[in-house]
Amino acid sequence: MFIYDSVKKSKLRFEPQNEGKVSLYVCGPTVYDDAHLGHAKSALVFDLLRRVLEGEGYEVFFARNITDIDDKIINKALQSGLSTTEIAQRYSEAYHQDMAAIGVLPPTLEPKATESIDAMCEMIQKLLDKGHAYTISNGDIYFDTATDKGYLSLSNRQSDDNVSRVEKVSEKRHEADFALWKAVHDDSVSFDSPFGKGRPGWHLECSAMIERYVRSGDHPYAIDIHGGGADLLFPHHENEAAQTRCSSNHELAKYWMHNGFVTIGGEKMSKSLGNSFFLKDALKAYDGEVLRFYLLSTHYRGDFNFNEEDLIASKRRLDRLYRLKKRLFGLNAPIVETDLKQSLLEVLGDDLNVSKAYALIDEFVTSANEKLDAAPKDKTLRSVLLSSFDTLNTLLGFGGQNPYAYFQFGLDEATKARINELIDKRSEAKKIKDFAASDALRDELTAMGIAIMDTPEGTVWEIRD
RNA sequence: GGCGGCAUAGCCAAGCGGUAAGGCAUGAGCCUGCAAAGCUUUGAUCCCCGGUUCGAAUCCGGGUGCCGCCUCCA
């Protein structure tokens, strides 16, 4: 496996610190709102990475945190009249639902910030003890960036005035210093700590939870791979790395991976631009698997410009796969090793080259159709083809559905019954060669957005875009 | 201002020095009662200029145009 390290800026052979095992940590959501397509993309990229690593035989420990306490959650709670716990719970559940809908496997561990306060306090104490942190008069605790000789090495920045836009706090020693602990003096949400009541800084969360829950063995790095969106490289990951480096005797991650943004109209999705696209809304119109296939279809490091035309083109590509699966429907066959698995692992093992993987799948579909035309009854062939679908489903997370259900997304039972009724009538008309009548019935189905195709096994139908 | 990314057929998109993958759309053919589906087939010299090389989309230099990070952010 080769992965591109976004800190070293080169593609490296992946070598885990513990033989046969991978520790992977990805920054998860702050649960104050629904997940948008950008969250989906990030989750999908690292879900794919996890599947590929597992496909290569590694035992993967995949941690993804949930930030369930944060100013944004507090603000949302104030607006809605609910408690921060209720807000966090609501959006955590929504997040889990949305991720499940697009086939993102649950992580091995999903630590919550509010349940890890003691781990954070422990790290703060270490930083205080070692002189990397200081307390100001109001009780806030800051990380002293000047004491970390490695600071800014991650994001390749100069330590000058370029980091001057962070919140002005007069007592801070350096402008770039960031909060580890924010003291709370009123009755807003707070946690007890050796430093008094307060709330943890966001950056601290990941470092502390990694140290507490994910690190395994005494190695130069706490974990193998740390991932997240490209916008997290600075300051979030820079700060995480600094905290870990200064509180312990190791670096945070051996490899850093950052995924590109989902853009709309060429611009990054953001609330201020008003171009956020919630996953749950996309899921109303499209099968989660269609969204997964589309969002995963280009290389993870590049930006992904979302638009519906491309989504539909992408769906047509996935449709081909499911039409092939229809031809295998109703067959039970043992799962065997497939060449497809090997060739997919080869290209995906090259920094997740999904474009090549998709090309392989296209070629698989074409050749499978040809072979089925030539030998429709060949049981060995069918067994291999079905096994290939199993491979796809395991490795890439699509192709696992019932193919008929796939083509009937979103239709209610009454409509399906109506469609079948029309198709039966048409079949009868065809039988007596009343083509005028059968074509009229087909037109009626077309008007309903239904395409039909006559096959040796009878007439089948699909929803059209 | 500092740092970084991108620019390949109508559209999406691989490519990492050896003569342009794949998909969608389009035209043609086979198949079909006709369709659809499936299969076959059709098309780009790679933003511009200069350089290195036997050879460059791929390396170097200079432009142009987009985008991002530097503030919460996947």
Coordinates of C-alpha atoms in Angstrom, one line a residue, chain A:
Chain A
M1 CA 0.0 0.0 0.0
F2 CA 1.2 3.4 -0.9
I3 CA -0.3 6.6 0.5
Y4 CA 0.4 10.2 -0.1
D5 CA 1.5 11.9 3.1
S6 CA 0.3 15.5 3.0
V7 CA 2.9 16.6 5.4
K8 CA 5.9 15.1 3.7
K9 CA 4.2 15.9 0.4
S10 CA 5.1 12.6 -1.3
K11 CA 3.7 9.2 -1.8
L12 CA 5.2 6.7 0.7
R13 CA 5.0 3.0 1.1
F14 CA 2.8 2.3 4.1
E15 CA 4.5 0.5 6.9
P16 CA 2.5 0.2 10.1
Q17 CA 4.3 0.4 13.4
N18 CA 2.7 -2.8 14.7
E19 CA 3.1 -5.7 12.3
G20 CA -0.2 -6.5 10.6
K21 CA -2.1 -3.8 12.5
V22 CA -3.1 -0.3 11.6
S23 CA -4.2 2.5 13.9
L24 CA -6.2 5.1 12.0
Y25 CA -7.8 8.2 13.5
V26 CA -10.1 10.6 11.6
C27 CA -11.5 13.8 12.9
G28 CA -15.2 13.4 13.2
P29 CA -18.0 15.9 13.2
T30 CA -19.0 18.5 15.7
V31 CA -22.6 17.6 16.2
Y32 CA -24.5 20.9 16.1
D33 CA -26.1 20.4 12.6
D34 CA -26.8 17.8 10.0
A35 CA -24.0 16.4 7.9
H36 CA -23.4 18.0 4.5
L37 CA -21.8 16.5 1.5
G38 CA -18.4 17.5 2.6
H39 CA -18.8 15.5 5.8
A40 CA -20.0 12.6 3.6
K41 CA -17.0 12.8 1.3
S42 CA -14.5 12.8 4.2
A43 CA -16.2 9.9 5.9
L44 CA -16.4 8.0 2.6
V45 CA -12.7 8.5 1.8
F46 CA -11.5 7.1 5.1
D47 CA -14.1 4.4 5.0
L48 CA -12.6 3.3 1.7
L49 CA -9.1 3.5 3.1
R50 CA -10.2 1.3 6.0
R51 CA -11.8 -1.3 3.7
V52 CA -8.8 -1.4 1.5
L53 CA -6.4 -1.9 4.4
E54 CA -8.7 -4.6 5.7
G55 CA -8.8 -6.1 2.2
E56 CA -5.0 -6.2 2.3
G57 CA -5.2 -8.2 5.5
Y58 CA -4.5 -5.6 8.1
E59 CA -6.4 -5.5 11.4
V60 CA -7.6 -1.9 11.4
F61 CA -8.3 0.0 14.6
F62 CA -10.3 2.9 13.2
A63 CA -11.3 5.7 15.6
R64 CA -13.4 8.7 14.7
N65 CA -14.4 11.1 17.4
I66 CA -17.6 13.0 18.1
T67 CA -17.2 16.5 19.3
D68 CA -20.2 16.8 21.5
I69 CA -19.3 20.0 23.4
D70 CA -18.4 23.2 21.6
D71 CA -19.5 26.8 21.4
K72 CA -21.5 26.0 18.3
I73 CA -23.4 23.3 20.1
I74 CA -24.0 25.7 23.0
N75 CA -25.3 28.4 20.6
K76 CA -27.6 25.9 18.9
A77 CA -28.9 24.8 22.3
L78 CA -29.6 28.4 23.3
Q79 CA -31.5 29.0 20.0
S80 CA -33.6 25.9 20.2
G81 CA -34.2 25.8 23.9
L82 CA -32.8 22.3 24.2
S83 CA -29.9 21.3 26.3
T84 CA -26.4 20.8 24.7
T85 CA -26.7 17.1 25.5
E86 CA -30.0 16.9 23.6
I87 CA -28.5 18.8 20.6
A88 CA -25.5 16.6 20.6
Q89 CA -27.6 13.5 20.8
R90 CA -29.9 14.5 18.1
Y91 CA -27.2 15.3 15.6
S92 CA -25.1 12.3 16.5
E93 CA -28.0 10.1 15.7
A94 CA -28.6 12.0 12.5
Y95 CA -25.0 11.6 11.6
H96 CA -25.0 7.9 12.2
Q97 CA -28.1 7.5 10.1
D98 CA -26.7 9.5 7.2
M99 CA -23.4 7.7 7.3
A100 CA -25.1 4.3 7.4
A101 CA -27.2 5.4 4.4
I102 CA -24.1 5.9 2.3
G103 CA -22.5 2.7 3.5
V104 CA -19.9 4.1 5.9
L105 CA -19.0 1.3 8.3
P106 CA -19.1 2.2 12.0
P107 CA -15.7 2.9 13.3
T108 CA -14.0 0.6 15.8
L109 CA -14.2 3.3 18.4
E110 CA -16.1 6.5 18.5
P111 CA -15.0 8.5 21.5
K112 CA -17.0 11.5 22.7
A113 CA -15.3 14.6 23.9
T114 CA -17.6 14.9 27.0
E115 CA -16.6 11.4 28.0
S116 CA -12.9 12.1 27.7
I117 CA -12.5 15.2 29.9
D118 CA -10.2 13.4 32.3
A119 CA -7.9 12.3 29.4
M120 CA -7.7 16.0 28.3
C121 CA -7.1 17.2 31.8
E122 CA -4.2 14.7 32.1
M123 CA -2.7 16.1 28.9
I124 CA -3.1 19.7 30.1
Q125 CA -1.4 18.8 33.4
K126 CA 1.5 17.3 31.5
L127 CA 1.8 20.4 29.3
L128 CA 1.7 22.7 32.4
D129 CA 4.3 20.6 34.2
K130 CA 6.6 20.7 31.2
G131 CA 6.3 24.4 30.7
H132 CA 4.4 24.2 27.4
A133 CA 1.3 25.7 28.8
Y134 CA 0.3 28.6 31.0
T135 CA -2.7 30.0 32.9
I136 CA -3.9 33.5 32.5
S137 CA -5.7 35.6 35.1
N138 CA -9.2 34.5 34.1
G139 CA -8.3 30.8 34.5
D140 CA -7.9 30.0 30.8
I141 CA -5.0 27.8 29.9
Y142 CA -3.1 28.3 26.7
F143 CA -0.5 26.3 24.8
D144 CA 2.7 28.2 24.5
T145 CA 3.6 27.7 20.8
A146 CA 7.0 29.3 21.2
T147 CA 8.1 26.3 23.4
D148 CA 7.5 23.8 20.7
K149 CA 10.4 23.8 18.2
G150 CA 8.4 21.7 15.9
Y151 CA 5.5 24.1 15.7
L152 CA 4.3 24.9 12.2
S153 CA 6.4 22.0 10.7
L154 CA 3.2 20.2 9.8
S155 CA 1.7 22.9 7.8
N156 CA 4.9 24.4 6.5
R157 CA 4.4 27.9 7.7
Q158 CA 6.7 30.6 9.0
S159 CA 6.3 31.6 12.5
D160 CA 5.7 35.3 11.8
D161 CA 2.7 37.5 11.9
N162 CA 0.7 35.4 9.5
V163 CA -1.1 33.8 12.3
S164 CA -2.4 37.0 13.5
R165 CA -6.1 36.4 12.9
V166 CA -6.8 34.3 15.9
E167 CA -8.8 35.7 18.7
K168 CA -7.1 38.6 20.4
V169 CA -6.4 37.8 24.1
S170 CA -4.2 40.4 25.6
E171 CA -2.6 38.1 28.1
K172 CA -1.5 35.5 25.6
R173 CA 2.3 35.2 25.3
H174 CA 2.1 34.8 21.5
E175 CA -0.6 35.5 19.1
A176 CA -0.5 31.9 17.8
D177 CA -1.1 30.4 21.3
F178 CA -4.3 28.5 21.4
A179 CA -6.7 27.6 24.3
L180 CA -6.4 24.2 26.0
W181 CA -8.9 25.0 28.6
K182 CA -11.5 27.8 28.8
A183 CA -12.5 28.6 32.4
V184 CA -16.2 29.0 32.9
H185 CA -17.4 31.5 35.6
D186 CA -21.1 31.6 35.0
D187 CA -23.7 28.9 34.9
S188 CA -23.1 27.8 31.3
V189 CA -22.1 24.3 30.5
S190 CA -18.9 23.3 32.2
F191 CA -16.9 20.4 33.5
D192 CA -15.1 20.1 36.8
S193 CA -11.4 19.8 36.6
P194 CA -8.2 20.3 38.6
F195 CA -8.1 23.7 36.9
G196 CA -11.6 24.6 38.0
K197 CA -14.8 24.7 36.0
G198 CA -14.4 25.0 32.3
R199 CA -14.5 23.5 28.9
P200 CA -11.7 21.9 26.8
G201 CA -10.2 23.5 23.7
W202 CA -11.2 21.8 20.5
H203 CA -7.7 20.9 19.4
L204 CA -7.0 19.1 22.6
E205 CA -9.7 16.6 22.2
C206 CA -8.1 14.5 19.4
S207 CA -4.6 14.5 20.9
A208 CA -5.9 13.4 24.3
M209 CA -8.3 10.7 23.0
I210 CA -5.6 9.3 20.7
E211 CA -3.2 9.1 23.6
R212 CA -5.8 7.5 25.8
Y213 CA -7.7 5.2 23.5
V214 CA -5.8 4.6 20.3
R215 CA -2.1 4.6 20.9
S216 CA -0.7 1.1 21.1
G217 CA 2.9 0.2 21.8
D218 CA 5.9 2.4 22.5
H219 CA 6.6 3.8 19.1
P220 CA 7.9 7.0 17.7
Y221 CA 4.3 7.9 16.6
A222 CA 1.1 7.6 18.6
I223 CA -0.8 6.3 15.6
D224 CA -0.1 5.2 12.0
I225 CA -2.5 7.4 10.1
H226 CA -4.3 10.6 10.9
G227 CA -6.9 11.8 8.5
G228 CA -9.3 14.6 8.0
G229 CA -10.4 17.4 5.6
A230 CA -7.8 19.6 4.0
D231 CA -9.0 22.5 6.0
L232 CA -7.9 20.8 9.2
L233 CA -4.2 20.8 8.4
F234 CA -3.9 24.2 9.9
P235 CA -4.5 25.0 12.6
H236 CA -6.3 21.9 13.9
H237 CA -3.8 19.2 13.1
E238 CA -0.8 21.5 13.6
N239 CA -2.0 22.1 17.2
E240 CA -2.9 18.5 17.8
A241 CA 0.6 17.5 16.7
A242 CA 2.2 20.1 19.0
Q243 CA 0.2 19.0 22.0
T244 CA 1.2 15.4 21.6
R245 CA 4.8 16.2 20.8
C246 CA 5.1 18.4 23.9
S247 CA 3.2 16.3 26.4
S248 CA 4.8 13.0 25.5
N249 CA 8.0 11.7 23.9
H250 CA 6.5 10.9 20.5
E251 CA 5.0 12.5 17.5
L252 CA 1.3 12.1 16.7
A253 CA 1.0 10.3 13.4
K254 CA 3.3 8.6 11.0
Y255 CA 1.2 9.4 8.0
W256 CA -1.1 12.3 7.5
M257 CA -3.9 12.2 4.9
H258 CA -6.2 15.0 3.9
N259 CA -9.1 14.9 1.6
G260 CA -10.1 17.6 -0.8
F261 CA -13.3 19.7 -0.5
V262 CA -16.7 19.2 -1.9
T263 CA -17.4 22.3 -3.9
I264 CA -20.6 23.7 -5.4
G265 CA -20.2 25.9 -8.4
G266 CA -16.4 25.6 -7.9
E267 CA -16.5 27.0 -4.4
K268 CA -16.2 25.3 -1.1
M269 CA -19.4 24.6 0.7
S270 CA -19.9 26.8 3.7
K271 CA -22.6 28.2 5.7
S272 CA -21.6 31.8 5.1
L273 CA -21.8 31.3 1.3
G274 CA -25.1 29.6 1.8
N275 CA -24.2 26.7 -0.5
S276 CA -24.3 23.9 2.0
F277 CA -25.9 20.7 0.7
F278 CA -27.2 18.4 3.4
L279 CA -26.7 14.8 2.9
K280 CA -30.2 14.0 4.3
D281 CA -31.7 16.2 1.5
A282 CA -29.7 14.4 -1.2
L283 CA -30.8 11.1 0.3
K284 CA -34.4 12.1 -0.4
A285 CA -33.8 12.1 -4.1
Y286 CA -31.1 9.5 -4.5
D287 CA -30.2 6.1 -3.1
G288 CA -27.4 6.4 -0.6
E289 CA -25.4 4.0 -2.7
V290 CA -25.7 6.2 -5.7
L291 CA -24.4 9.1 -3.6
R292 CA -21.6 6.9 -2.3
F293 CA -20.6 5.8 -5.8
Y294 CA -20.6 9.4 -7.0
L295 CA -18.8 11.0 -4.1
L296 CA -16.2 8.3 -4.2
S297 CA -15.7 8.4 -7.9
T298 CA -12.7 10.8 -8.1
H299 CA -9.4 10.9 -6.3
Y300 CA -9.7 11.9 -2.6
R301 CA -7.1 14.6 -2.7
G302 CA -8.7 16.6 -5.5
D303 CA -11.6 18.9 -4.9
F304 CA -14.9 17.4 -5.9
N305 CA -17.3 19.7 -7.6
F306 CA -20.8 18.5 -6.9
N307 CA -23.5 18.9 -9.5
E308 CA -26.6 16.9 -10.3
E309 CA -25.7 16.3 -14.0
D310 CA -22.5 14.6 -13.0
L311 CA -24.4 12.7 -10.3
I312 CA -26.8 11.4 -12.9
A313 CA -24.0 10.4 -15.3
S314 CA -22.4 8.6 -12.4
K315 CA -25.6 6.9 -11.5
R316 CA -25.9 5.5 -15.1
R317 CA -22.5 4.0 -14.6
L318 CA -23.6 2.3 -11.4
D319 CA -26.8 1.2 -13.2
R320 CA -24.7 -0.9 -15.6
L321 CA -23.4 -2.8 -12.7
Y322 CA -26.8 -3.5 -11.3
R323 CA -28.2 -4.5 -14.7
L324 CA -25.4 -7.1 -14.8
K325 CA -26.5 -8.2 -11.3
K326 CA -30.0 -8.7 -12.5
R327 CA -28.7 -11.3 -14.9
L328 CA -27.4 -13.2 -12.0
F329 CA -30.4 -12.8 -9.8
G330 CA -31.8 -15.8 -7.9
L331 CA -28.6 -17.7 -8.1
N332 CA -26.9 -19.2 -5.0
A333 CA -23.3 -20.0 -5.5
P334 CA -20.3 -20.4 -3.2
I335 CA -18.1 -17.3 -2.8
V336 CA -14.7 -17.9 -4.4
E337 CA -11.5 -15.9 -4.8
T338 CA -11.7 -13.5 -7.7
D339 CA -9.2 -11.9 -10.0
L340 CA -11.2 -8.7 -9.5
K341 CA -10.3 -8.5 -5.9
Q342 CA -6.6 -8.7 -6.7
S343 CA -6.7 -6.1 -9.4
L344 CA -8.8 -3.8 -7.4
L345 CA -6.5 -4.0 -4.4
E346 CA -3.6 -3.3 -6.7
V347 CA -4.9 0.0 -7.9
L348 CA -6.6 1.0 -4.7
G349 CA -3.3 0.2 -2.9
D350 CA -1.8 3.0 -4.9
D351 CA -3.0 5.9 -2.8
L352 CA -6.6 4.9 -3.4
N353 CA -6.8 5.3 -7.2
V354 CA -10.5 5.0 -7.5
S355 CA -10.5 6.1 -11.1
K356 CA -8.6 3.0 -12.0
A357 CA -10.8 0.9 -9.8
Y358 CA -13.9 2.2 -11.5
A359 CA -12.4 1.5 -14.9
L360 CA -11.7 -2.1 -13.8
I361 CA -15.3 -2.4 -12.7
D362 CA -16.5 -1.1 -16.0
E363 CA -14.4 -3.6 -17.8
F364 CA -15.6 -6.3 -15.5
V365 CA -19.2 -5.5 -16.4
T366 CA -18.5 -5.5 -20.1
S367 CA -16.6 -8.8 -20.1
A368 CA -19.2 -10.4 -17.8
N369 CA -22.0 -9.4 -20.1
E370 CA -20.1 -10.9 -23.0
K371 CA -19.4 -14.1 -21.2
L372 CA -23.0 -14.4 -20.1
D373 CA -24.1 -14.0 -23.6
A374 CA -21.8 -16.7 -24.7
A375 CA -22.5 -19.1 -21.9
P376 CA -25.7 -18.2 -20.1
K377 CA -25.9 -21.4 -18.1
D378 CA -22.3 -21.7 -17.1
K379 CA -22.4 -22.3 -13.3
T380 CA -18.8 -21.7 -12.7
L381 CA -18.9 -18.4 -14.5
R382 CA -21.9 -17.3 -12.5
S383 CA -20.3 -18.3 -9.3
V384 CA -17.2 -16.2 -10.1
L385 CA -19.4 -13.2 -11.2
L386 CA -21.4 -13.4 -8.0
S387 CA -18.2 -13.6 -6.0
S388 CA -17.0 -10.5 -7.7
F389 CA -20.1 -8.6 -6.6
D390 CA -19.3 -9.8 -3.1
T391 CA -15.8 -8.4 -3.5
L392 CA -17.1 -5.1 -4.7
N393 CA -19.5 -4.8 -1.8
T394 CA -16.8 -5.6 0.8
L395 CA -14.0 -3.5 -0.7
L396 CA -15.9 -0.6 -2.1
G397 CA -19.3 -0.7 -0.4
F398 CA -21.5 -0.9 -3.5
G399 CA -23.1 -3.6 -5.6
G400 CA -24.6 -5.3 -2.6
Q401 CA -28.2 -4.5 -3.0
N402 CA -31.0 -6.5 -4.5
P403 CA -30.8 -5.3 -8.2
Y404 CA -34.6 -5.0 -8.5
A405 CA -34.9 -2.9 -5.4
Y406 CA -32.0 -0.7 -6.6
F407 CA -34.0 0.2 -9.7
Q408 CA -37.2 0.8 -7.8
F409 CA -35.8 3.4 -5.4
G410 CA -38.4 5.5 -3.7
L411 CA -41.5 4.0 -5.3
D412 CA -44.5 3.1 -3.2
E413 CA -46.2 -0.3 -3.4
A414 CA -49.3 1.1 -5.2
T415 CA -47.2 2.5 -8.0
K416 CA -45.2 -0.7 -8.3
A417 CA -48.5 -2.7 -8.5
R418 CA -49.7 -0.3 -11.2
I419 CA -46.5 -0.8 -13.2
N420 CA -46.8 -4.5 -13.0
E421 CA -50.4 -4.3 -14.1
L422 CA -49.4 -2.3 -17.2
I423 CA -46.6 -4.7 -18.0
D424 CA -48.9 -7.7 -17.7
K425 CA -51.4 -6.1 -20.1
R426 CA -48.6 -5.3 -22.5
S427 CA -47.3 -8.8 -22.4
E428 CA -50.7 -10.1 -23.3
A429 CA -51.0 -7.6 -26.1
K430 CA -47.6 -8.7 -27.3
K431 CA -48.6 -12.3 -27.2
I432 CA -51.4 -11.7 -29.7
K433 CA -49.1 -9.4 -31.7
D434 CA -51.2 -6.3 -31.0
F435 CA -48.2 -4.0 -31.2
A436 CA -50.2 -0.9 -31.3
A437 CA -51.7 -1.7 -27.9
S438 CA -48.4 -2.9 -26.5
D439 CA -46.6 0.3 -27.6
A440 CA -49.3 2.5 -26.2
L441 CA -48.9 0.7 -22.8
R442 CA -45.2 1.2 -23.0
D443 CA -45.7 4.9 -23.7
E444 CA -47.9 5.1 -20.6
L445 CA -45.1 3.6 -18.6
T446 CA -42.5 5.9 -20.1
A447 CA -44.7 8.8 -19.1
M448 CA -44.6 7.5 -15.6
G449 CA -40.8 7.6 -15.8
I450 CA -40.5 3.9 -16.1
A451 CA -38.3 2.2 -18.7
I452 CA -39.0 -1.4 -19.6
M453 CA -36.8 -4.0 -21.3
D454 CA -37.8 -7.3 -22.7
T455 CA -35.5 -10.1 -21.7
P456 CA -35.6 -13.9 -22.1
E457 CA -36.8 -14.1 -18.5
G458 CA -39.7 -11.6 -19.2
T459 CA -40.2 -7.9 -19.1
V460 CA -38.3 -6.0 -16.4
W461 CA -38.5 -2.3 -15.6
E462 CA -36.5 0.5 -14.1
I463 CA -37.0 4.1 -13.0
R464 CA -35.6 6.5 -15.4
D465 CA -33.7 9.6 -14.2

